CSV table of N, CA and C in Angstrom, one decimal:
chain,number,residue,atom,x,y,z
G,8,UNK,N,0.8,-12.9,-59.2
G,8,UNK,CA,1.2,-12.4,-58.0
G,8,UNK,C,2.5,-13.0,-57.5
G,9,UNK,N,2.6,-14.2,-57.7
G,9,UNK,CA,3.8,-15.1,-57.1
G,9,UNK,C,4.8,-14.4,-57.8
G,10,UNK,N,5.1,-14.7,-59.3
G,10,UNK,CA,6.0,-14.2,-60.4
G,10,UNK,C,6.3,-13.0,-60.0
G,11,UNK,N,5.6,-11.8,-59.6
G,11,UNK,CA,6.1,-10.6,-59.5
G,11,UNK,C,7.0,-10.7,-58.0
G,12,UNK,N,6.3,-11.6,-57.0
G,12,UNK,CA,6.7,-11.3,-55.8
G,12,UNK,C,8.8,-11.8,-55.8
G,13,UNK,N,8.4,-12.9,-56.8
G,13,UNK,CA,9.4,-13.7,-56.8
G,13,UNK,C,10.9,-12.6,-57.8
G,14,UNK,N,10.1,-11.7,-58.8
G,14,UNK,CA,11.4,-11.0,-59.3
G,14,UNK,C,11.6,-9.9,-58.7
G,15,UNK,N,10.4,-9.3,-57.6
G,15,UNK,CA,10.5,-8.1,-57.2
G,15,UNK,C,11.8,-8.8,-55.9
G,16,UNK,N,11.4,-9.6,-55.1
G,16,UNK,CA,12.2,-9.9,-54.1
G,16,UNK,C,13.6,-10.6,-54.5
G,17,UNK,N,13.9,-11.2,-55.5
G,17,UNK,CA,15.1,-11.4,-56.3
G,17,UNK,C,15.7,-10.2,-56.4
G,18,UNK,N,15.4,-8.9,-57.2
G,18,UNK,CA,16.2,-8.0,-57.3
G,18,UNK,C,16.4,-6.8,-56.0
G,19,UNK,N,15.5,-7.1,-55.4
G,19,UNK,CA,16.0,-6.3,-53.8
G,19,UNK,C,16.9,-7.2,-53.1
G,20,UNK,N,17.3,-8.8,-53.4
G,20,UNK,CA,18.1,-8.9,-52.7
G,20,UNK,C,19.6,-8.8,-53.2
G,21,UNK,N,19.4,-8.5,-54.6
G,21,UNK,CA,20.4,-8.0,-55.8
G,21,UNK,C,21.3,-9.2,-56.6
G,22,UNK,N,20.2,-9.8,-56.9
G,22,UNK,CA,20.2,-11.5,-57.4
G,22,UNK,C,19.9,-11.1,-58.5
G,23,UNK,N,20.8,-12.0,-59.5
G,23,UNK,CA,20.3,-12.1,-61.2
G,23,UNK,C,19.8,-13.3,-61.0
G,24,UNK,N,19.1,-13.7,-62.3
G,24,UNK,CA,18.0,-14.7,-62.7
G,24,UNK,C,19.0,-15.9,-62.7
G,25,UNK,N,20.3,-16.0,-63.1
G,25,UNK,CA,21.6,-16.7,-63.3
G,25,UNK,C,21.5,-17.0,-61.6
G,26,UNK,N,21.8,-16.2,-60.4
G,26,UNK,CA,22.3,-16.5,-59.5
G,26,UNK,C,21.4,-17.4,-58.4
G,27,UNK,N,20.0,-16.9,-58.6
G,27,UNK,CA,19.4,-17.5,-58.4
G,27,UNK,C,19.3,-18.8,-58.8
G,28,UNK,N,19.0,-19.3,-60.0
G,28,UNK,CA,18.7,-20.2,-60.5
G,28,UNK,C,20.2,-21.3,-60.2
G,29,UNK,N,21.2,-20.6,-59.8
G,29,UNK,CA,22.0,-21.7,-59.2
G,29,UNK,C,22.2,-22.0,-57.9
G,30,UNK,N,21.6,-21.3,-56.8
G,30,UNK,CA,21.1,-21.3,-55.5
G,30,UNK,C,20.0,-22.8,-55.6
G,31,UNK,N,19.4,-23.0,-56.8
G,31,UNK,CA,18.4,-23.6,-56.7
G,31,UNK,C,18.5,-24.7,-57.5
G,32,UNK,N,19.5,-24.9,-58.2
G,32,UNK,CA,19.5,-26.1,-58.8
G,32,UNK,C,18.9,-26.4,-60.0
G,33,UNK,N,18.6,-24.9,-60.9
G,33,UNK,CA,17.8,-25.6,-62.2
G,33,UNK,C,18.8,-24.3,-63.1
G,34,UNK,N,18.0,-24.4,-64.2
G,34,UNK,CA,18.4,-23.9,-65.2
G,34,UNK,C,17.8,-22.0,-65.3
G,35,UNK,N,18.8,-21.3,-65.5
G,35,UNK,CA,18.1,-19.6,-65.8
G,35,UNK,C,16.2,-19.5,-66.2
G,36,UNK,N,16.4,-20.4,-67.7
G,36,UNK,CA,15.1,-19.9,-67.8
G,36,UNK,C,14.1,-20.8,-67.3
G,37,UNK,N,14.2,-21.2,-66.4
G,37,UNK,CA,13.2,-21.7,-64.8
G,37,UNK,C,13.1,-20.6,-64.4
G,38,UNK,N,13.4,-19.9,-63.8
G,38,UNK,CA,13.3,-18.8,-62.8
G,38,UNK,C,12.7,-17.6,-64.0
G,39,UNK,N,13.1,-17.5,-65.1
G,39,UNK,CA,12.4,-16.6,-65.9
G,39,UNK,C,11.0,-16.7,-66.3
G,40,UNK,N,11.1,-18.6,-66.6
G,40,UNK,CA,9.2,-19.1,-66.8
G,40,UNK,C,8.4,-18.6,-65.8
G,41,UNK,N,9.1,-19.0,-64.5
G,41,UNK,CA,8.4,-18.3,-63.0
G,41,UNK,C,8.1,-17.1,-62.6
G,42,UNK,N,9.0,-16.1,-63.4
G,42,UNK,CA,8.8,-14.6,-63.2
G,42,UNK,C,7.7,-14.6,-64.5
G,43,UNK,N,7.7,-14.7,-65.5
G,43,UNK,CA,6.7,-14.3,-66.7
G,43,UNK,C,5.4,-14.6,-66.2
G,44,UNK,N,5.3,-16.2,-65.5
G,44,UNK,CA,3.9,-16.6,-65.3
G,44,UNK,C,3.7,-17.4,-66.2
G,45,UNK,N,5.0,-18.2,-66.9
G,45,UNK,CA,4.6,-19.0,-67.7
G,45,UNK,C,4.2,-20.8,-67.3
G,46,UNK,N,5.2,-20.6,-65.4
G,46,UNK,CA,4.9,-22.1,-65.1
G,46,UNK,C,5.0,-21.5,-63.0
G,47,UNK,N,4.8,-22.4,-62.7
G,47,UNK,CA,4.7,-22.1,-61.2
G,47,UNK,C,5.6,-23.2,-60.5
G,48,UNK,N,6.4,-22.7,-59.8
G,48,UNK,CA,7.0,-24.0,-58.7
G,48,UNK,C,6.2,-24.7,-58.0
G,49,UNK,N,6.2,-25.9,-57.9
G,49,UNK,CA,5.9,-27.0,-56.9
G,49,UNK,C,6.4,-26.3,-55.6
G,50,UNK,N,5.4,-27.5,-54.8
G,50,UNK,CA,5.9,-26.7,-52.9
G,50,UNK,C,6.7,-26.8,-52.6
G,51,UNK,N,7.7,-28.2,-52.9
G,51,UNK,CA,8.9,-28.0,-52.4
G,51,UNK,C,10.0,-27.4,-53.2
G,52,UNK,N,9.8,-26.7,-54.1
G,52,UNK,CA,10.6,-25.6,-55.3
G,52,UNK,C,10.3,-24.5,-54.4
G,53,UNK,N,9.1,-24.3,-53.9
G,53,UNK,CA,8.6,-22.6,-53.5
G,53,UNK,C,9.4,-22.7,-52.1
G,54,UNK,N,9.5,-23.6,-51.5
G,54,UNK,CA,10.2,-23.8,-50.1
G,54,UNK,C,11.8,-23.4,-49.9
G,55,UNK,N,12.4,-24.1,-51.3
G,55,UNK,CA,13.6,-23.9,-51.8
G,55,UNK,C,13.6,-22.3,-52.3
G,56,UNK,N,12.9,-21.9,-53.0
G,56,UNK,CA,12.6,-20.5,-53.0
G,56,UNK,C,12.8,-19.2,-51.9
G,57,UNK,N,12.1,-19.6,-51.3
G,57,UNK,CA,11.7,-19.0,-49.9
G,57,UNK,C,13.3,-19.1,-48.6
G,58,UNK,N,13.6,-19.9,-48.9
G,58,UNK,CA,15.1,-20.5,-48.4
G,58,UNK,C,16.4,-19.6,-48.6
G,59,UNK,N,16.1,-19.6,-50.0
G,59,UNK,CA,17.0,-19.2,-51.1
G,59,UNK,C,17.1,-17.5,-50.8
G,60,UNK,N,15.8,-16.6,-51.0
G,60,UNK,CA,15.9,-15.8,-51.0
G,60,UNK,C,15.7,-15.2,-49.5
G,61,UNK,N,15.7,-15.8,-48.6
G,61,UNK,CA,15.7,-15.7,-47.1
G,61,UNK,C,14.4,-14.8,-46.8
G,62,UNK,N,13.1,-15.7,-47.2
G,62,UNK,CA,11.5,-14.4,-47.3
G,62,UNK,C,10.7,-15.9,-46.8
G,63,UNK,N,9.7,-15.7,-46.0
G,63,UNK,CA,8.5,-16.6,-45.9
G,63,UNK,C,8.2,-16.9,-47.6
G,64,UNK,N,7.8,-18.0,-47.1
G,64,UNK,CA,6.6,-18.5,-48.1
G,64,UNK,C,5.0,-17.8,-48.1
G,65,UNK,N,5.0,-17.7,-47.4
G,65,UNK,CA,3.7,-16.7,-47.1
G,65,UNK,C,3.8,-15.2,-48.1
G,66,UNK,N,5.2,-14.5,-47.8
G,66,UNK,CA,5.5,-13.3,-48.5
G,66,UNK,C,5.2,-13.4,-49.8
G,67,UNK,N,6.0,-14.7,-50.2
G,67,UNK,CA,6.1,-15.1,-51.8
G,67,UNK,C,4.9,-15.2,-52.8
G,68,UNK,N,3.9,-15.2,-51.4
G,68,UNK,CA,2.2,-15.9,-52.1
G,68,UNK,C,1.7,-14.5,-52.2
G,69,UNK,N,2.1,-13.5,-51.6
G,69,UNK,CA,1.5,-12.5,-51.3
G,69,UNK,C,0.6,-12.3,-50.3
G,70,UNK,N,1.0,-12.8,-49.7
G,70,UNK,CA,0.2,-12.8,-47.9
G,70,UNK,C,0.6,-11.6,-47.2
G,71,UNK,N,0.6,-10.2,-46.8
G,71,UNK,CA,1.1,-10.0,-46.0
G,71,UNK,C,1.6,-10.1,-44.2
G,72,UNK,N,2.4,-10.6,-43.5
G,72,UNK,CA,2.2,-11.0,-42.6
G,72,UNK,C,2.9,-9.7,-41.6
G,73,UNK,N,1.2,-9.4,-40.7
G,73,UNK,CA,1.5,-8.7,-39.6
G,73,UNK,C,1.3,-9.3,-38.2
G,74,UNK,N,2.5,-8.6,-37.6
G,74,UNK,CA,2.1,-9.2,-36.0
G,74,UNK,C,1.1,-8.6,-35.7
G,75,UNK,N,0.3,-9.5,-34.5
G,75,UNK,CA,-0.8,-9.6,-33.9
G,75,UNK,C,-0.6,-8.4,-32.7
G,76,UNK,N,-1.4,-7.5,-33.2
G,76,UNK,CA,-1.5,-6.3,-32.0
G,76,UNK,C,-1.9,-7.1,-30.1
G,77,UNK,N,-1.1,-6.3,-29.1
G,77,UNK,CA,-1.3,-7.2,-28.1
G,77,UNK,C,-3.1,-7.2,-27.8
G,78,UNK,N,-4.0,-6.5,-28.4
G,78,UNK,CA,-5.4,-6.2,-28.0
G,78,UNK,C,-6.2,-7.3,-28.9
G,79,UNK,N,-5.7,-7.4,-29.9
G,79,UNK,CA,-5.9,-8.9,-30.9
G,79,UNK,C,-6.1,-10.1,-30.2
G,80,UNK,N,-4.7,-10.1,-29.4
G,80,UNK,CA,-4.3,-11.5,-29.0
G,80,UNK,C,-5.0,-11.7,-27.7
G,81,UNK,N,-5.6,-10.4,-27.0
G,81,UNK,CA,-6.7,-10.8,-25.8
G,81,UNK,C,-8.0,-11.1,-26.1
G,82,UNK,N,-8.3,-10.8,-27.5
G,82,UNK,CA,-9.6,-10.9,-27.9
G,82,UNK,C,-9.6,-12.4,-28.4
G,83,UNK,N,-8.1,-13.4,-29.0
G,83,UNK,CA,-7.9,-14.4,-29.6
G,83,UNK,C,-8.5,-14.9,-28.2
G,84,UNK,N,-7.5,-15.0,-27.3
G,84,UNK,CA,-7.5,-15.6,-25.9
G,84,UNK,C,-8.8,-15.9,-25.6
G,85,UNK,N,-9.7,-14.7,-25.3
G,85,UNK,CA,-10.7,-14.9,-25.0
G,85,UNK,C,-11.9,-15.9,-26.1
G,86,UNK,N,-11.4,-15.6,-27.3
G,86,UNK,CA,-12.7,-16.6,-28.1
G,86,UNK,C,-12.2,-18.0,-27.8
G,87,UNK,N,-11.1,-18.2,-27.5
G,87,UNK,CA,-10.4,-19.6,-27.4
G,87,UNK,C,-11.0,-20.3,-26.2
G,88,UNK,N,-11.0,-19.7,-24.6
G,88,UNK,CA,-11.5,-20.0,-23.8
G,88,UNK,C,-13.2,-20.0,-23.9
G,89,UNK,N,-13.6,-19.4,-24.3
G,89,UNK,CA,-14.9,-19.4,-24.3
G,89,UNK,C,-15.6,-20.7,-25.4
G,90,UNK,N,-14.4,-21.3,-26.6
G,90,UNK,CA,-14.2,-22.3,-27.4
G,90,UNK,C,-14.4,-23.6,-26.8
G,91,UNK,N,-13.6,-23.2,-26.0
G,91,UNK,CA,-12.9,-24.2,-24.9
G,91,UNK,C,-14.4,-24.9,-24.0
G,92,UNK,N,-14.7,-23.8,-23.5
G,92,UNK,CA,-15.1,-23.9,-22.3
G,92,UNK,C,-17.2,-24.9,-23.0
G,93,UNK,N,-17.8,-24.2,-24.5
G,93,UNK,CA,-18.5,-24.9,-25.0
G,93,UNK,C,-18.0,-26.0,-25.5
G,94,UNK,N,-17.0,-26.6,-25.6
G,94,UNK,CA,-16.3,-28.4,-26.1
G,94,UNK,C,-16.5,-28.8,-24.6
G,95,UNK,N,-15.9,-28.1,-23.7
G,95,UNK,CA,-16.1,-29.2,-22.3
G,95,UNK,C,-17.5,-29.3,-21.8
G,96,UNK,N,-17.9,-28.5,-22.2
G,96,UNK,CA,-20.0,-28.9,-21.7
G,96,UNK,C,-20.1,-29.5,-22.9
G,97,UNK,N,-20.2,-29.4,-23.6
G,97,UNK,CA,-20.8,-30.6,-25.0
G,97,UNK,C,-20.0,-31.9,-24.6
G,98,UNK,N,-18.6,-32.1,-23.9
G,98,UNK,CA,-18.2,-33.3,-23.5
G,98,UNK,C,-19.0,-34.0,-22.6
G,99,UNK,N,-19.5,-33.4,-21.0
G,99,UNK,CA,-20.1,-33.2,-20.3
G,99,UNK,C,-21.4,-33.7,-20.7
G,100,UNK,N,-22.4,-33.2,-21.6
G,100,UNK,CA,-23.6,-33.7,-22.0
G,100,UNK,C,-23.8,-34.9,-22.6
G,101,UNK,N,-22.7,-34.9,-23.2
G,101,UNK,CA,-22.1,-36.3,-23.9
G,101,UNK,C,-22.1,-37.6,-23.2
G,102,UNK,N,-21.3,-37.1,-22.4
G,102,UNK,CA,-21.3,-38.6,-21.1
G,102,UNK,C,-22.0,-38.8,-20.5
G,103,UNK,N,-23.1,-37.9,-19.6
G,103,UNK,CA,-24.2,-38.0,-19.2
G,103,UNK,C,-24.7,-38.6,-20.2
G,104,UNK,N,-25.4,-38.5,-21.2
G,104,UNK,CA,-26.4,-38.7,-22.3
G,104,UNK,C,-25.7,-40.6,-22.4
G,105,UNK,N,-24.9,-40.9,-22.6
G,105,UNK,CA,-24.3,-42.4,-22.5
G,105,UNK,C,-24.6,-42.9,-21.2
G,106,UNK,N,-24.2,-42.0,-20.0
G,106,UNK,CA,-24.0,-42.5,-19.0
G,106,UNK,C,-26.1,-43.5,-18.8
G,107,UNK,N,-26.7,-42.2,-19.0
G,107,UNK,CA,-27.9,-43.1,-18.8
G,107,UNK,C,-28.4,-43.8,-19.8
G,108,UNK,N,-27.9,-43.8,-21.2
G,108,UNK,CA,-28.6,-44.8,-21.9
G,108,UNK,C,-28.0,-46.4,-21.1
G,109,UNK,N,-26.1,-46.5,-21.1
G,109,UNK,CA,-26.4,-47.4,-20.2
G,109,UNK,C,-27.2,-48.2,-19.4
G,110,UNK,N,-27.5,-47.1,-18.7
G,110,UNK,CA,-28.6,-47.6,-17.3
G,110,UNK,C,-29.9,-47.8,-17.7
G,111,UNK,N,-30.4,-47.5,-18.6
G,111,UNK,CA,-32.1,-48.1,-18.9
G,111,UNK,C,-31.9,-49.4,-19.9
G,112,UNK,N,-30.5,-49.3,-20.5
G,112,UNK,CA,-30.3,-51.0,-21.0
G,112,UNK,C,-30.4,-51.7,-20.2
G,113,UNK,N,-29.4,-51.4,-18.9
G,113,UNK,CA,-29.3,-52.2,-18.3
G,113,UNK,C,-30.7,-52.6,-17.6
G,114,UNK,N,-32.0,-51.9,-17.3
G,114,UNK,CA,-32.8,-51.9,-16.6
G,114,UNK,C,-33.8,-52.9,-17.7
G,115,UNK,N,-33.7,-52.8,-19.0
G,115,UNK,CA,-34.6,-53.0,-19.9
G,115,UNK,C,-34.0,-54.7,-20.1
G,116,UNK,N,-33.1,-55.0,-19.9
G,116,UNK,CA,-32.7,-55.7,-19.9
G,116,UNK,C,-33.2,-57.2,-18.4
G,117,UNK,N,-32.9,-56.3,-17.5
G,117,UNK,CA,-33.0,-57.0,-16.2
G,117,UNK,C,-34.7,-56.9,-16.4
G,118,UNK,N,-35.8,-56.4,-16.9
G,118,UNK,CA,-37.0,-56.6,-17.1
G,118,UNK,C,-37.5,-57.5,-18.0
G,119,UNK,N,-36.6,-57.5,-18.9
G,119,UNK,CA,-36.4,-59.0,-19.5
G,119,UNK,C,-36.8,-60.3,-18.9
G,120,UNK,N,-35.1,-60.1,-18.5
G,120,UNK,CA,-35.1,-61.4,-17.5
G,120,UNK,C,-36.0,-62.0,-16.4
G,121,UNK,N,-37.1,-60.6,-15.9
G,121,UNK,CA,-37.6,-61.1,-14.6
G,121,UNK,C,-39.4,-61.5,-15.9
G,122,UNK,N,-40.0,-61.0,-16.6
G,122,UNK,CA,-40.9,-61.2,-17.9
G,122,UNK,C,-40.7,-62.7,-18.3
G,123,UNK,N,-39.2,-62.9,-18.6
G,123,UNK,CA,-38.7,-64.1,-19.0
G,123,UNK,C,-39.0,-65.5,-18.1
G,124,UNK,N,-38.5,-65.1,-16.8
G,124,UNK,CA,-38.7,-66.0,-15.9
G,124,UNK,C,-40.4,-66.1,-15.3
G,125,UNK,N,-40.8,-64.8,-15.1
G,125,UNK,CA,-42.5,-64.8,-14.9
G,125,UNK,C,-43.5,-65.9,-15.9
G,126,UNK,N,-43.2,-65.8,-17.0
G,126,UNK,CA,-43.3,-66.7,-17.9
G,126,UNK,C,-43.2,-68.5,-17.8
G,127,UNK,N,-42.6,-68.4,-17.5
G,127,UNK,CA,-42.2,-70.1,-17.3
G,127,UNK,C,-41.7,-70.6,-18.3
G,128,UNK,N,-41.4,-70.3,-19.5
G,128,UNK,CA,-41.6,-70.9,-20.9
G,128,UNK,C,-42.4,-71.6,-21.3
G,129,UNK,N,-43.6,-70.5,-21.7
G,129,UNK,CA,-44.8,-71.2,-22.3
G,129,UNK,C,-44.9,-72.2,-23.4
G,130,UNK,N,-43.7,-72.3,-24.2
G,130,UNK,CA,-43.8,-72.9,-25.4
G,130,UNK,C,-44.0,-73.8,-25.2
G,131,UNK,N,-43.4,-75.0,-24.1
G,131,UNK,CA,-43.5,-76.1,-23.8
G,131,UNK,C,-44.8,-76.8,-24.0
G,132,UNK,N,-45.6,-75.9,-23.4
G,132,UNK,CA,-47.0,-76.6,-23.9
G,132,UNK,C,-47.5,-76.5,-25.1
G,133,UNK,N,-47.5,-75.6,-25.9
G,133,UNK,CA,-47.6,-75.6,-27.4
G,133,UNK,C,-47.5,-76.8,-28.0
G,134,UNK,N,-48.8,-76.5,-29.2
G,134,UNK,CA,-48.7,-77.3,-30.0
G,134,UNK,C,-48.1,-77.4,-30.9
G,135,UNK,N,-47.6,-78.3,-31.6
G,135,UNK,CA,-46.4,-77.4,-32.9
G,135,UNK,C,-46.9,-78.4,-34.0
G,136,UNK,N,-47.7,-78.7,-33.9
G,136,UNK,CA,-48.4,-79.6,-35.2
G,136,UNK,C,-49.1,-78.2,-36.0
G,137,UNK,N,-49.3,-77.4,-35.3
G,137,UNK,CA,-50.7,-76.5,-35.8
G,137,UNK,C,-49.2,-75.2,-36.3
G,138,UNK,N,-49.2,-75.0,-38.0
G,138,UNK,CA,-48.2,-74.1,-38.6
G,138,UNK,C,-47.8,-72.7,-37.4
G,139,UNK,N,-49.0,-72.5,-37.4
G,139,UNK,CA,-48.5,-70.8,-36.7
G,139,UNK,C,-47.9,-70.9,-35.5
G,140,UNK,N,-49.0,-71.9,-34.4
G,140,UNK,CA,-48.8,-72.0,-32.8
G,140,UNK,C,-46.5,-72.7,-32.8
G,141,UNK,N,-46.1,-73.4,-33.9
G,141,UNK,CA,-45.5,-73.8,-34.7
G,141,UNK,C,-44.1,-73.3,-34.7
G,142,UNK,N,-44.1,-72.1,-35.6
G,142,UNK,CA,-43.5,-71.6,-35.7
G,142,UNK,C,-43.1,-69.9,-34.8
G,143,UNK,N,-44.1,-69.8,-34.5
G,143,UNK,CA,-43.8,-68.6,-32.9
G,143,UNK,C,-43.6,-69.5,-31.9
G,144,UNK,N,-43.8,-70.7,-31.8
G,144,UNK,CA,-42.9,-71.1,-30.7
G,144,UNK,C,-41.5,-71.6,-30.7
G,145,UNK,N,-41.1,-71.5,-32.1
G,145,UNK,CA,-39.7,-71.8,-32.1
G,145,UNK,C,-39.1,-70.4,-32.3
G,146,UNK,N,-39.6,-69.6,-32.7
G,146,UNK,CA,-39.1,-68.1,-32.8
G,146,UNK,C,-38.9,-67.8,-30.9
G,147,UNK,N,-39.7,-67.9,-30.3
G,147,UNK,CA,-40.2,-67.6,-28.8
G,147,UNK,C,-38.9,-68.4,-28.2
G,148,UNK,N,-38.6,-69.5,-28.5
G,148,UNK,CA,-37.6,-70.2,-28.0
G,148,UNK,C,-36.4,-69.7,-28.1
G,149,UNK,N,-36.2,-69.7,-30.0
G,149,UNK,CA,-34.9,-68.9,-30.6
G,149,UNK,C,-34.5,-67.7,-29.1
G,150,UNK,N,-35.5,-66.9,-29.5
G,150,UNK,CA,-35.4,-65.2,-28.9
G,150,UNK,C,-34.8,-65.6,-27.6
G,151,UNK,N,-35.4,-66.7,-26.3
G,151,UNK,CA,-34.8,-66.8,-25.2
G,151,UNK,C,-34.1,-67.5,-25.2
G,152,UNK,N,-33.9,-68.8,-25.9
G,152,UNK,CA,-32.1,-69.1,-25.6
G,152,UNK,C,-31.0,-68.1,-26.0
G,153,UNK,N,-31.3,-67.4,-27.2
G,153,UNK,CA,-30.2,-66.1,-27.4
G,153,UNK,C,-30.2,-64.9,-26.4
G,154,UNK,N,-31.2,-64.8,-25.5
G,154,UNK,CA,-31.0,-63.7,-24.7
G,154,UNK,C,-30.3,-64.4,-23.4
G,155,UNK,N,-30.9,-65.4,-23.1
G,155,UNK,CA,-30.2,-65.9,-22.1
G,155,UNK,C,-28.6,-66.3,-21.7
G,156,UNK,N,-28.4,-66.4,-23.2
G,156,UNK,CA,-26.9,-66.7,-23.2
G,156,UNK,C,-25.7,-64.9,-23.5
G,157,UNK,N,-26.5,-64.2,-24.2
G,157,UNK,CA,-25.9,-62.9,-24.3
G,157,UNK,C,-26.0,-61.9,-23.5
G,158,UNK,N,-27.4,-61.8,-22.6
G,158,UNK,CA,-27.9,-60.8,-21.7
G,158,UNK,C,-27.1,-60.8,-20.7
G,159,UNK,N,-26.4,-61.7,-20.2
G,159,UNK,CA,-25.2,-61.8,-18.9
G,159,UNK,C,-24.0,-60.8,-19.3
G,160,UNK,N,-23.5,-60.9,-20.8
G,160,UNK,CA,-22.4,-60.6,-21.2
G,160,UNK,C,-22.9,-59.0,-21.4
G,161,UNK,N,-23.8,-58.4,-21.7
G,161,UNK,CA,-24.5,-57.2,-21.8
G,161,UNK,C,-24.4,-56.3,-20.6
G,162,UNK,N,-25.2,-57.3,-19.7
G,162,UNK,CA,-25.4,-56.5,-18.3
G,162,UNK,C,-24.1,-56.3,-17.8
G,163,UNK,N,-22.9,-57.5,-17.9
G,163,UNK,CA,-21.8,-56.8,-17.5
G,163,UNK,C,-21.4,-55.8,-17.9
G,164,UNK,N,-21.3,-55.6,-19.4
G,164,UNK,CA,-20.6,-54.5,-20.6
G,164,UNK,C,-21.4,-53.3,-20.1
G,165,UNK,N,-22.7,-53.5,-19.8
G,165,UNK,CA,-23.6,-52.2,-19.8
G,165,UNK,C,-22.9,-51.5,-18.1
G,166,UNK,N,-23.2,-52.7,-17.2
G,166,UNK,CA,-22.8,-51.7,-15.3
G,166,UNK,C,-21.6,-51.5,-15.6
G,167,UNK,N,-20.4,-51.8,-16.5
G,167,UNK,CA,-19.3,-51.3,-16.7
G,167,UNK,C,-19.2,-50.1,-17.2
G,168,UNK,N,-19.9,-49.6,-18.1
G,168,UNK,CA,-19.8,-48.8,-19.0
G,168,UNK,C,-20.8,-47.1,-18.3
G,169,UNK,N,-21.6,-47.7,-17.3
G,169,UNK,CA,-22.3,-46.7,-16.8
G,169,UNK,C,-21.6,-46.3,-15.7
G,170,UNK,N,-20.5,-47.5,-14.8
G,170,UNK,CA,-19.9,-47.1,-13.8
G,170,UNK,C,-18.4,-45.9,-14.5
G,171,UNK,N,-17.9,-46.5,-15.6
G,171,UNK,CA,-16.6,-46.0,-16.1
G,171,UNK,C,-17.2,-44.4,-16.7
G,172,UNK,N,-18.9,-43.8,-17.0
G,172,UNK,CA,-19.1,-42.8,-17.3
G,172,UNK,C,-20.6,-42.1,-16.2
G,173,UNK,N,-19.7,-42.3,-14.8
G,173,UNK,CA,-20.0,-41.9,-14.0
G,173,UNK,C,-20.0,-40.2,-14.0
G,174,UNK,N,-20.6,-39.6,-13.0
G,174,UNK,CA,-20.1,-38.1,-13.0
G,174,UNK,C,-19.2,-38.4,-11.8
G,175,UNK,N,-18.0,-37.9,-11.8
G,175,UNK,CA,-16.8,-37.6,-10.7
G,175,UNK,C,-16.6,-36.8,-10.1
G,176,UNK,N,-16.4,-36.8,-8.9
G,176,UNK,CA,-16.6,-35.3,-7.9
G,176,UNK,C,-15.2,-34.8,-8.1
């Protein structure tokens, strides 16, 4: 299809294979390989093509290109908006759906803390001679000195992030 498009639209603009092919920078039988079908231009050959013989690239592919009837372009319009309008509710659901995971971190979090402190840190009394009592109280320990030192830095990150994905009037 190219090949044909490429000698049909060469000789309507009343271009030999010679003249062409010096518009373009190569040799005659380049432009002859291209009409037989024996080799195809690269994109930026077909660009230079398209240039050359003052036709789209699109033409050259065999695309035909018609303008868009004005009744086309209201029915475009309209799938666009209606495109439109399901991205901004799916954005919408989006942020909500964040906005409250924030907030039950933050809540699951602050139930921690008050569990944590209800507790007293039992381990203290533990015995740690005995393997098990032993080692879940060093696990028990681990878990609350790591929360206690990260959970601050959380809850900030977390009322930040629920206030910045607020709903806005």
């Amino acid at each position: 299809m190219l090949n044909e498009n490429i000698k049909t639209i060469r000789k309507s603009k009343g271009l030999s294979q010679e003249e062409l092919a010096v518009k373009l920078n190569v040799v005659r039988q380049t432009i002859s390989k291209w009409e037989k079908g024996l080799s195809v231009p690269d994109s930026d050959m077909l660009i230079s093509i398209s240039e050359a013989l003052e036709t789209p690239v699109s033409t050259l592919l065999g695309e035909t290109v018609t303008a868009p009837e004005p009744d086309n372009l209201k029915v475009i319009c309209e799938k666009l908006e209606l495109v439109n309008l399901q991205l901004a509710k799916r954005n919408t659901e989006r942020r909500t759906a964040v906005h409250w995971l924030f907030i039950a971190l933050f809540a699951v979090i602050v139930l921690l803390f008050v569990a944590l402190a209800a507790l007293n840190s039992p381990y203290f009394g533990w015995d740690y001679s005995d393997p098990e009592t032993g080692i879940l109280g060093t696990a028990y320990h681990a878990f609350e000195w790591l929360f206690f030192r990260l959970a601050p830095i959380a809850l900030v990150g977390l009322a930040t992030g629920a206030f910045l994905t607020r709903k806005k009037a």
